[in-house]
PDB file of C-alpha atoms in Angstrom:
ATOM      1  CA  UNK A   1       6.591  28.412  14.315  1.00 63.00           C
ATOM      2  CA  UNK A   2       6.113  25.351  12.392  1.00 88.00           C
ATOM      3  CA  UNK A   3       7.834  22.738   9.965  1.00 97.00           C
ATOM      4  CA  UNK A   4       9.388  23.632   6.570  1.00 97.00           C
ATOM      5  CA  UNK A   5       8.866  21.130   5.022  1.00 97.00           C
ATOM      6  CA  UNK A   6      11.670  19.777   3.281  1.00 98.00           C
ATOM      7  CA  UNK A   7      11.044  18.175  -0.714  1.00 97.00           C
ATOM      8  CA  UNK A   8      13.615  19.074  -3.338  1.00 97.00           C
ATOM      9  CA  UNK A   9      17.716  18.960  -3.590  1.00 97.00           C
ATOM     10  CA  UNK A  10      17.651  22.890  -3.743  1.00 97.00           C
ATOM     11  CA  UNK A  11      15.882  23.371  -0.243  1.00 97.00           C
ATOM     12  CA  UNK A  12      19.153  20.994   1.111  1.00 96.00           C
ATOM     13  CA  UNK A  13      21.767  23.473  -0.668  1.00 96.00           C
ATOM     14  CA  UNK A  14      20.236  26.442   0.885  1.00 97.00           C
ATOM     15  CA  UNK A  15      19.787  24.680   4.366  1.00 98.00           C
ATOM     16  CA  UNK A  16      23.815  24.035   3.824  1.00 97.00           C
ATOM     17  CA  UNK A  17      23.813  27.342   3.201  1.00 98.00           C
ATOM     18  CA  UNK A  18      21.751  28.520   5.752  1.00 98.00           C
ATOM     19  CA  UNK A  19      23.512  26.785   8.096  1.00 98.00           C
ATOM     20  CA  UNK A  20      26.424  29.524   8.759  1.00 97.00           C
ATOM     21  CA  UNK A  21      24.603  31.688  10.072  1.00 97.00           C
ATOM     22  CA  UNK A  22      21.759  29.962  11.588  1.00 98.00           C
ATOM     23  CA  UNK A  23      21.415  26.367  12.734  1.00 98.00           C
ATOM     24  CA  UNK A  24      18.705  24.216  10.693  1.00 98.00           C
ATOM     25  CA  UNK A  25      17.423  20.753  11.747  1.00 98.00           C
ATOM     26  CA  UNK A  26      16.376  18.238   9.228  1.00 98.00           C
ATOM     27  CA  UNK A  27      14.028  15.574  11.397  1.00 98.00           C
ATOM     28  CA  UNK A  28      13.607  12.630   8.814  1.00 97.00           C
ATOM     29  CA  UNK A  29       9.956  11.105   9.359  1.00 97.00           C
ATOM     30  CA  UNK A  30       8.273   7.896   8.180  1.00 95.00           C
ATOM     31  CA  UNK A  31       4.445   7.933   8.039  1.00 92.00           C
ATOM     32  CA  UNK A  32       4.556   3.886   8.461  1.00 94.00           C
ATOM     33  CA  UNK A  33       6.481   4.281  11.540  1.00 94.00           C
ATOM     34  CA  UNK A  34       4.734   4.551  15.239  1.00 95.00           C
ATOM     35  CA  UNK A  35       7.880   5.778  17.028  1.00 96.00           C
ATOM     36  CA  UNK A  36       8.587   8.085  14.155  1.00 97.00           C
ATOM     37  CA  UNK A  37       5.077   9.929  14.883  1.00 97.00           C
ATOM     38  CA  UNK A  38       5.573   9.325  18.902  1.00 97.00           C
ATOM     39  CA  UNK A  39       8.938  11.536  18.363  1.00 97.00           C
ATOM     40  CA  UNK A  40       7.803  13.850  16.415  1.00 97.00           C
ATOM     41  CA  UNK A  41       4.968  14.829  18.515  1.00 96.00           C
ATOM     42  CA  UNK A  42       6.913  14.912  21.163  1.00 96.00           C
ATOM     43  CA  UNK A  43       9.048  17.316  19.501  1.00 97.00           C
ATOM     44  CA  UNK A  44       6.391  19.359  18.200  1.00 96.00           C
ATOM     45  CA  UNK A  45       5.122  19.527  22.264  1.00 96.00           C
ATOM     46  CA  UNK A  46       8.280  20.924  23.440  1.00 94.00           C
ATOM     47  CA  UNK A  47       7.869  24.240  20.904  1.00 91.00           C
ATOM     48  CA  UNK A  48      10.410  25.094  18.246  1.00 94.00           C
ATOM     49  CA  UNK A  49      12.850  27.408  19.593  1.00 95.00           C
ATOM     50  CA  UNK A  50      13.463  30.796  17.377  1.00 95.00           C
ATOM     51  CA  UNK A  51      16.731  30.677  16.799  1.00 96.00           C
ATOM     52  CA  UNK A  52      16.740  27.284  14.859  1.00 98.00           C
ATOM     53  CA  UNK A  53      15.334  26.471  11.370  1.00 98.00           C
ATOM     54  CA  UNK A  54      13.487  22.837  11.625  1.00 98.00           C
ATOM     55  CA  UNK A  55      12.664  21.054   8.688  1.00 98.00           C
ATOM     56  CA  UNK A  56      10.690  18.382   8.090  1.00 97.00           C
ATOM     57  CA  UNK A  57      11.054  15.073   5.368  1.00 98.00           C
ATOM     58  CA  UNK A  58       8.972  12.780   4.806  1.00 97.00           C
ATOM     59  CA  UNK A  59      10.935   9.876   3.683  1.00 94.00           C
ATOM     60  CA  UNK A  60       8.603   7.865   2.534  1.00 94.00           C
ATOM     61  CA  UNK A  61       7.454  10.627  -0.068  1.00 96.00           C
ATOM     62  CA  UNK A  62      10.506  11.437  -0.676  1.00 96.00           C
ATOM     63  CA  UNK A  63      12.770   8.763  -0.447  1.00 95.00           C
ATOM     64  CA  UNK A  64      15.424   9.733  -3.101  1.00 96.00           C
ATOM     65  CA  UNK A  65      15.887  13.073  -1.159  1.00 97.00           C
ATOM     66  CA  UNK A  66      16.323  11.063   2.386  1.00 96.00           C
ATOM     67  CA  UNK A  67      19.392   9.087   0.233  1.00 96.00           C
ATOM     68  CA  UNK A  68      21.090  12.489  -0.955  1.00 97.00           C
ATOM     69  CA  UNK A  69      20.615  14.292   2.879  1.00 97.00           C
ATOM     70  CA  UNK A  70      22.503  11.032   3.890  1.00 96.00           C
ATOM     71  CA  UNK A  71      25.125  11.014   1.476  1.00 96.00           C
ATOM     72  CA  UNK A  72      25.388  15.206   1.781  1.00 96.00           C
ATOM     73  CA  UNK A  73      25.811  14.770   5.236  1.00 96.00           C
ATOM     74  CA  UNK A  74      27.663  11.972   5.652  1.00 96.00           C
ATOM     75  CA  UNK A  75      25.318  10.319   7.874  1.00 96.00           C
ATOM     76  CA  UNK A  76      23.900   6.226   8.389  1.00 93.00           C
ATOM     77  CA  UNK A  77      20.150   6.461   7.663  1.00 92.00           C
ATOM     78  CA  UNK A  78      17.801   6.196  10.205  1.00 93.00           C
ATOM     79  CA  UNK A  79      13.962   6.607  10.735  1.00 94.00           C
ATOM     80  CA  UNK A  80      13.552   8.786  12.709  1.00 97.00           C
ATOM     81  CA  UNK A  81      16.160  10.670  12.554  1.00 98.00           C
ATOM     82  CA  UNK A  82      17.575  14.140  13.677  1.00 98.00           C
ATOM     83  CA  UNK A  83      20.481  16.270  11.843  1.00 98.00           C
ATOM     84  CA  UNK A  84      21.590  19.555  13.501  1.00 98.00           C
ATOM     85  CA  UNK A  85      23.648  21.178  11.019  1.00 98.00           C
ATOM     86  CA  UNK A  86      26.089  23.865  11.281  1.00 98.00           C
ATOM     87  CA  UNK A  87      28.130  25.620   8.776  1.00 97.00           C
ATOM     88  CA  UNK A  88      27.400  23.141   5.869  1.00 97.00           C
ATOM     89  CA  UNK A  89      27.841  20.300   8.393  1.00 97.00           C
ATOM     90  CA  UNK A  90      26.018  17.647  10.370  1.00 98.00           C
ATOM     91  CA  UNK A  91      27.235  18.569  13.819  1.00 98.00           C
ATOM     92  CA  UNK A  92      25.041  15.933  15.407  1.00 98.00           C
ATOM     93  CA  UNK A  93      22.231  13.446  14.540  1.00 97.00           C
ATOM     94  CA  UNK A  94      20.291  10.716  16.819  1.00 98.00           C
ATOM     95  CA  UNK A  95      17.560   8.067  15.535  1.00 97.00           C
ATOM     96  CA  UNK A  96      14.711   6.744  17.400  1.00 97.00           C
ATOM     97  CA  UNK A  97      13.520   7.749  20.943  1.00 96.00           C
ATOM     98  CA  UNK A  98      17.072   9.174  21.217  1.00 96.00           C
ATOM     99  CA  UNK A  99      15.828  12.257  19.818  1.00 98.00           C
ATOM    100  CA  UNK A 100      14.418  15.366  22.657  1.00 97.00           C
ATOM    101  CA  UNK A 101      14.329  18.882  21.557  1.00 97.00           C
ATOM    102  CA  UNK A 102      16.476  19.860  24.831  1.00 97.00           C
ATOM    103  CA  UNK A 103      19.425  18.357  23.466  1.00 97.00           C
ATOM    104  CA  UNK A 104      18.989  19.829  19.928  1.00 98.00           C
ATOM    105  CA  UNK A 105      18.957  22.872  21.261  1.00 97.00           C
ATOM    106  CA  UNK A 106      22.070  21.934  23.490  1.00 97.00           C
ATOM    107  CA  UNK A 107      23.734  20.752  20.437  1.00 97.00           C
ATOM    108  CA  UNK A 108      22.526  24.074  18.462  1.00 97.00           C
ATOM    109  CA  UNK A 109      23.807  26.314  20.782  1.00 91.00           C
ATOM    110  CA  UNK A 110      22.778  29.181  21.911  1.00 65.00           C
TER     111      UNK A 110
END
């Protein structure tokens, strides 16, 4: 499995959505950002477990969209940055070298 990637305000309604039923990640990635890529390859390393949806922004890209998952969820920005969310809400979220795919899968449950 790999990264959807996440770019419009629709794909964060249906991961709200989504989120009853299966839990979805949103990892928030800058492209300018050495720890952000050290993270996520670390992530990507570990595997993506099956029963978890993991999505992937690029903030710089898509910087309004990074403002709206922040203000949807409820969340402090952060680059990088990990959201677990469950039933329409951010359960859990970590920044920086914080963030290891055991403990969003911990989180996730399951």
């Amino acid at each position: 499995m790999s990264w959807i990637e996440l770019k419009t305000p629709e794909q964060l309604q249906s991961i709200r959505q989504n989120s009853g039923t299966k839990p979805q990640v949103i990892f928030k990635h800058s492209t300018r950002c050495g720890t952000s890529s050290l993270v996520r390859g670390r992530l990507e390393r570990e595997g993506f477990p099956t029963h978890i949806d993991f999505h992937f922004l690029d903030l710089i890209a898509n910087r309004q969209l990074s403002n709206l998952v922040s203000e949807t969820f409820d969340v402090w920005h952060e680059s990088p940055q990990v959201l677990v969310i469950k039933n329409g809400e951010c359960i859990f979220d970590e920044s920086h070298l914080g963030i290891n795919m055991p403990e969003i899968i911990e989180q996730a449950g399951q």
